[in-house]
Amino acid sequence: MSIKDDLQDLRELEDLREGIAEGSTERKRIDQVILVRKREMKGRAESLEKYADLFDKAALPLGAAIPGFISILGSAGYLTGPSHSLWMVLGSLMGAMAWVVLRILALTTAISGGMPG
Protein backbone atom coordinates (compact mmCIF):
# COMPACT_ATOMS: atom_id res chain seq x y z
CA MET A 1 0.00 0.00 0.00
CA SER A 2 1.36 3.43 -0.89
CA ILE A 3 1.52 6.41 1.39
CA LYS A 4 -1.11 8.18 -0.72
CA ASP A 5 -3.52 5.27 -0.18
CA ASP A 6 -2.78 5.29 3.54
CA LEU A 7 -3.49 9.00 3.75
CA GLN A 8 -6.75 8.59 1.86
CA ASP A 9 -7.84 5.78 4.21
CA LEU A 10 -6.90 7.91 7.19
CA ARG A 11 -8.96 10.83 5.91
CA GLU A 12 -11.93 8.53 5.36
CA LEU A 13 -11.65 7.23 8.92
CA GLU A 14 -11.47 10.79 10.27
CA ASP A 15 -14.54 11.76 8.25
CA LEU A 16 -16.36 8.68 9.56
CA ARG A 17 -15.38 9.59 13.12
CA GLU A 18 -16.87 13.07 12.75
CA GLY A 19 -20.27 11.54 12.01
CA ILE A 20 -20.31 9.49 15.23
CA ALA A 21 -21.48 10.84 18.58
CA GLU A 22 -18.82 12.05 21.02
CA GLY A 23 -17.96 9.53 23.75
CA SER A 24 -19.47 6.48 22.01
CA THR A 25 -17.55 3.22 21.95
CA GLU A 26 -17.47 3.23 18.15
CA ARG A 27 -15.80 6.63 18.14
CA LYS A 28 -13.24 5.45 20.68
CA ARG A 29 -12.46 2.41 18.54
CA ILE A 30 -12.07 4.54 15.43
CA ASP A 31 -9.81 6.92 17.37
CA GLN A 32 -7.68 3.93 18.35
CA VAL A 33 -7.49 2.68 14.75
CA ILE A 34 -6.53 6.17 13.55
CA LEU A 35 -3.77 6.36 16.16
CA VAL A 36 -2.39 2.95 15.20
CA ARG A 37 -2.42 3.81 11.48
CA LYS A 38 -0.64 7.11 12.10
CA ARG A 39 2.06 5.31 14.07
CA GLU A 40 2.50 2.73 11.30
CA MET A 41 2.78 5.46 8.68
CA LYS A 42 5.32 7.33 10.77
CA GLY A 43 7.37 4.16 11.22
CA ARG A 44 7.39 3.46 7.48
CA ALA A 45 8.33 7.06 6.69
CA GLU A 46 11.21 6.93 9.19
CA SER A 47 12.39 3.65 7.70
CA LEU A 48 12.38 5.09 4.18
CA GLU A 49 14.22 8.14 5.49
CA LYS A 50 16.96 5.90 6.91
CA TYR A 51 17.32 4.07 3.59
CA ALA A 52 17.53 7.37 1.69
CA ASP A 53 20.19 8.57 4.13
CA LEU A 54 22.13 5.31 3.71
CA PHE A 55 22.07 5.56 -0.09
CA ASP A 56 23.09 9.20 0.05
CA LYS A 57 26.00 8.61 2.41
CA ALA A 58 27.24 5.53 0.53
CA ALA A 59 27.28 7.19 -2.89
CA LEU A 60 30.51 9.16 -2.65
CA PRO A 61 32.65 6.54 -0.87
CA LEU A 62 31.57 3.83 -3.31
CA GLY A 63 32.09 6.14 -6.28
CA ALA A 64 35.64 6.85 -5.09
CA ALA A 65 36.45 3.29 -4.01
CA ILE A 66 36.06 1.71 -7.45
CA PRO A 67 38.71 3.83 -9.23
CA GLY A 68 40.85 3.63 -6.10
CA PHE A 69 40.74 -0.15 -6.24
CA ILE A 70 41.78 -0.09 -9.90
CA SER A 71 44.69 2.22 -8.98
CA ILE A 72 45.81 -0.21 -6.28
CA LEU A 73 45.72 -3.07 -8.74
CA GLY A 74 47.79 -1.02 -11.18
CA SER A 75 50.38 -0.02 -8.60
CA ALA A 76 50.64 -3.62 -7.40
CA GLY A 77 51.53 -4.67 -10.94
CA TYR A 78 48.41 -6.66 -11.76
CA LEU A 79 47.45 -4.28 -14.55
CA THR A 80 50.38 -3.58 -16.84
CA GLY A 81 50.89 -2.25 -20.33
CA PRO A 82 48.40 -0.24 -22.33
CA SER A 83 45.42 -1.93 -20.65
CA HIS A 84 46.26 -0.08 -17.43
CA SER A 85 44.95 3.21 -18.83
CA LEU A 86 41.84 1.54 -20.16
CA TRP A 87 41.16 -0.03 -16.75
CA MET A 88 41.61 3.36 -15.07
CA VAL A 89 39.06 4.94 -17.41
CA LEU A 90 36.60 2.07 -16.96
CA GLY A 91 37.07 2.16 -13.17
CA SER A 92 36.37 5.90 -13.11
CA LEU A 93 33.26 5.43 -15.24
CA MET A 94 32.01 2.60 -13.04
CA GLY A 95 32.62 4.74 -9.94
CA ALA A 96 30.70 7.62 -11.46
CA MET A 97 27.82 5.32 -12.44
CA ALA A 98 27.69 3.85 -8.92
CA TRP A 99 27.57 7.38 -7.49
CA VAL A 100 24.75 8.42 -9.84
CA VAL A 101 22.71 5.27 -9.20
CA LEU A 102 22.95 5.62 -5.41
CA ARG A 103 22.05 9.32 -5.58
CA ILE A 104 18.99 8.49 -7.70
CA LEU A 105 18.01 5.75 -5.24
CA ALA A 106 18.33 8.22 -2.38
CA LEU A 107 16.15 10.75 -4.20
CA THR A 108 13.42 8.29 -5.19
CA THR A 109 13.37 6.75 -1.72
CA ALA A 110 13.06 10.18 -0.12
CA ILE A 111 10.25 11.11 -2.50
CA SER A 112 8.36 7.86 -1.90
CA GLY A 113 8.63 8.46 1.84
CA GLY A 114 7.03 11.86 1.46
CA MET A 115 10.11 13.62 2.78
CA PRO A 116 11.01 17.10 1.58
CA GLY A 117 13.71 16.97 -1.12
Rosetta silent file (secondary structure, phi, psi, omega in degrees, C-alpha in Angstrom):
SEQUENCE: MSIKDDLQDLRELEDLREGIAEGSTERKRIDQVILVRKREMKGRAESLEKYADLFDKAALPLGAAIPGFISILGSAGYLTGPSHSLWMVLGSLMGAMAWVVLRILALTTAISGGMPG
SCORE:     score description
SCORE:     0.000 S_00000001
   1 L     0.000  136.660 -178.662    0.000    0.000    0.000 S_00000001
   2 L   -85.392  166.900  179.678    1.359    3.429   -0.887 S_00000001
   3 H   -66.538  -34.948  177.608    1.515    6.409    1.387 S_00000001
   4 H   -62.483  -42.156  178.024   -1.113    8.185   -0.716 S_00000001
   5 H   -64.299  -41.162  178.619   -3.520    5.267   -0.183 S_00000001
   6 H   -61.848  -42.466  178.901   -2.776    5.287    3.542 S_00000001
   7 H   -64.664  -40.356  178.382   -3.488    9.004    3.753 S_00000001
   8 H   -62.962  -44.863  177.722   -6.748    8.592    1.862 S_00000001
   9 H   -61.529  -39.720  179.669   -7.835    5.781    4.207 S_00000001
  10 H   -64.929  -41.775  177.312   -6.901    7.908    7.193 S_00000001
  11 H   -62.925  -40.302  178.546   -8.959   10.834    5.908 S_00000001
  12 H   -63.880  -40.925  177.367  -11.930    8.534    5.360 S_00000001
  13 H   -64.196  -40.809  178.744  -11.652    7.231    8.920 S_00000001
  14 H   -65.822  -38.044  175.993  -11.468   10.786   10.272 S_00000001
  15 H   -65.377  -40.432  177.722  -14.543   11.757    8.249 S_00000001
  16 H   -62.979  -39.956 -179.470  -16.361    8.680    9.564 S_00000001
  17 H   -63.338  -36.817 -178.799  -15.375    9.590   13.124 S_00000001
  18 H   -63.790  -27.440 -178.342  -16.871   13.071   12.749 S_00000001
  19 L   -84.574   -2.464 -177.413  -20.274   11.544   12.013 S_00000001
  20 L  -104.881  144.312 -176.609  -20.313    9.488   15.232 S_00000001
  21 L   -61.424  142.861  179.012  -21.482   10.845   18.576 S_00000001
  22 L   -63.038  134.650  176.864  -18.815   12.045   21.016 S_00000001
  23 L    86.372   -4.300 -179.995  -17.962    9.525   23.749 S_00000001
  24 L   -75.651  158.739 -179.015  -19.467    6.484   22.014 S_00000001
  25 H   -67.839  -32.499  177.534  -17.553    3.216   21.952 S_00000001
  26 H   -63.979  -41.472  179.473  -17.474    3.235   18.146 S_00000001
  27 H   -65.586  -38.708  178.704  -15.798    6.632   18.141 S_00000001
  28 H   -65.096  -39.292  178.235  -13.242    5.447   20.682 S_00000001
  29 H   -65.806  -42.282  178.516  -12.459    2.410   18.541 S_00000001
  30 H   -65.268  -39.035  176.330  -12.071    4.540   15.428 S_00000001
  31 H   -60.009  -39.522  179.395   -9.811    6.920   17.371 S_00000001
  32 H   -66.551  -42.599  178.831   -7.682    3.934   18.345 S_00000001
  33 H   -63.955  -40.827  179.022   -7.487    2.681   14.747 S_00000001
  34 H   -62.392  -43.900  179.750   -6.526    6.166   13.548 S_00000001
  35 H   -62.507  -43.680  179.225   -3.768    6.365   16.156 S_00000001
  36 H   -64.126  -42.630  179.717   -2.389    2.947   15.199 S_00000001
  37 H   -64.853  -39.643  178.044   -2.425    3.811   11.485 S_00000001
  38 H   -63.684  -40.346  178.441   -0.642    7.114   12.097 S_00000001
  39 H   -65.022  -40.956  177.992    2.060    5.305   14.075 S_00000001
  40 H   -62.790  -43.688  179.551    2.496    2.731   11.303 S_00000001
  41 H   -63.517  -40.703  179.103    2.780    5.461    8.683 S_00000001
  42 H   -64.487  -41.518  178.511    5.325    7.333   10.772 S_00000001
  43 H   -62.313  -43.196  178.108    7.374    4.159   11.217 S_00000001
  44 H   -65.211  -40.766  179.409    7.387    3.462    7.479 S_00000001
  45 H   -64.817  -40.305  178.034    8.333    7.061    6.686 S_00000001
  46 H   -66.322  -37.711  177.716   11.211    6.935    9.185 S_00000001
  47 H   -63.838  -45.945  177.734   12.388    3.649    7.703 S_00000001
  48 H   -63.142  -35.744  177.766   12.381    5.093    4.182 S_00000001
  49 H   -63.889  -39.791  178.496   14.225    8.145    5.489 S_00000001
  50 H   -65.529  -41.539  177.460   16.957    5.897    6.912 S_00000001
  51 H   -63.530  -43.131  179.059   17.318    4.070    3.585 S_00000001
  52 H   -61.723  -40.685  178.591   17.532    7.369    1.694 S_00000001
  53 H   -65.314  -40.619  177.917   20.187    8.566    4.126 S_00000001
  54 H   -61.926  -47.698  179.275   22.133    5.309    3.709 S_00000001
  55 H   -61.420  -41.932 -178.405   22.075    5.555   -0.094 S_00000001
  56 H   -65.029  -43.368 -178.456   23.093    9.205    0.047 S_00000001
  57 H   -74.907  -23.700 -179.220   26.002    8.612    2.415 S_00000001
  58 H   -86.180  -15.762 -173.689   27.239    5.528    0.533 S_00000001
  59 H   -61.814  -53.570 -175.525   27.275    7.193   -2.889 S_00000001
  60 H   -68.076  -46.390  178.182   30.509    9.164   -2.654 S_00000001
  61 H   -60.841  -39.781  178.874   32.649    6.540   -0.868 S_00000001
  62 H   -68.432  -40.768  178.330   31.570    3.833   -3.309 S_00000001
  63 H   -62.005  -32.439  178.948   32.092    6.136   -6.282 S_00000001
  64 H   -86.269  -26.340 -176.303   35.639    6.853   -5.086 S_00000001
  65 H   -71.256  -34.542 -176.877   36.450    3.289   -4.013 S_00000001
  66 H   -65.562  -51.747  176.531   36.058    1.715   -7.449 S_00000001
  67 H   -66.575  -30.682  176.519   38.706    3.831   -9.235 S_00000001
  68 H   -63.411  -40.005  178.337   40.850    3.627   -6.097 S_00000001
  69 H   -64.557  -40.961  177.884   40.736   -0.152   -6.235 S_00000001
  70 H   -63.443  -39.612  177.725   41.777   -0.090   -9.900 S_00000001
  71 H   -62.834  -40.502  178.505   44.690    2.218   -8.976 S_00000001
  72 H   -63.964  -42.834  177.310   45.810   -0.208   -6.276 S_00000001
  73 H   -61.459  -39.513  178.765   45.720   -3.075   -8.744 S_00000001
  74 H   -66.691  -43.049 -179.214   47.787   -1.016  -11.180 S_00000001
  75 H   -72.281  -23.516  176.869   50.376   -0.019   -8.598 S_00000001
  76 L   -81.154   -9.081  176.806   50.640   -3.622   -7.403 S_00000001
  77 L    93.579    7.201  179.329   51.527   -4.665  -10.944 S_00000001
  78 L   -77.821  -25.356  178.296   48.412   -6.664  -11.757 S_00000001
  79 L  -116.419  107.488 -177.823   47.449   -4.281  -14.550 S_00000001
  80 L  -123.545  164.660  175.802   50.380   -3.584  -16.838 S_00000001
  81 L    77.757 -160.278 -176.719   50.893   -2.246  -20.325 S_00000001
  82 L   -68.975  -19.315 -179.714   48.403   -0.243  -22.334 S_00000001
  83 H   -70.875  -17.695  179.722   45.417   -1.930  -20.647 S_00000001
  84 H   -60.229  -45.397  179.649   46.262   -0.075  -17.432 S_00000001
  85 H   -64.977  -40.514  178.255   44.955    3.212  -18.833 S_00000001
  86 H   -62.908  -42.905  178.114   41.835    1.536  -20.155 S_00000001
  87 H   -63.818  -36.378  178.318   41.162   -0.034  -16.749 S_00000001
  88 H   -64.890  -42.460  178.543   41.606    3.357  -15.072 S_00000001
  89 H   -65.037  -46.748  179.743   39.062    4.944  -17.406 S_00000001
  90 H   -63.207  -39.906  177.836   36.602    2.071  -16.956 S_00000001
  91 H   -63.005  -40.201  178.023   37.069    2.163  -13.167 S_00000001
  92 H   -66.431  -40.581  177.652   36.368    5.902  -13.114 S_00000001
  93 H   -65.274  -42.154  178.319   33.257    5.432  -15.244 S_00000001
  94 H   -64.299  -39.524  177.068   32.013    2.603  -13.037 S_00000001
  95 H   -62.791  -42.331  179.076   32.624    4.738   -9.937 S_00000001
  96 H   -65.711  -40.560  178.500   30.702    7.617  -11.464 S_00000001
  97 H   -65.229  -40.045  178.051   27.821    5.322  -12.436 S_00000001
  98 H   -62.653  -40.709  178.756   27.693    3.855   -8.916 S_00000001
  99 H   -62.436  -46.780 -178.601   27.570    7.381   -7.490 S_00000001
 100 H   -63.544  -44.713 -178.334   24.748    8.423   -9.838 S_00000001
 101 H   -62.303  -44.790  179.962   22.714    5.265   -9.197 S_00000001
 102 H   -67.499  -34.715  176.822   22.951    5.621   -5.410 S_00000001
 103 H   -66.876  -39.787  177.187   22.050    9.317   -5.581 S_00000001
 104 H   -66.122  -40.960  176.222   18.990    8.494   -7.697 S_00000001
 105 H   -60.713  -42.022  178.387   18.011    5.745   -5.240 S_00000001
 106 H   -62.000  -43.604 -179.449   18.329    8.220   -2.376 S_00000001
 107 H   -64.821  -48.349 -177.740   16.149   10.751   -4.196 S_00000001
 108 H   -67.383  -34.090  177.480   13.424    8.292   -5.192 S_00000001
 109 H   -68.071  -41.399  178.282   13.367    6.748   -1.725 S_00000001
 110 H   -63.977  -40.555  179.728   13.060   10.175   -0.120 S_00000001
 111 H   -66.799  -41.957 -179.040   10.250   11.114   -2.504 S_00000001
 112 H   -68.542  -24.216  177.079    8.356    7.862   -1.896 S_00000001
 113 L   -83.488   -3.543  178.669    8.635    8.456    1.843 S_00000001
 114 L    76.792   17.337 -179.585    7.033   11.856    1.458 S_00000001
 115 L   -81.575  152.495  173.890   10.109   13.624    2.777 S_00000001
 116 L   -68.637  142.785 -175.696   11.007   17.096    1.575 S_00000001
 117 L   -53.392    0.000    0.000   13.706   16.969   -1.123 S_00000001
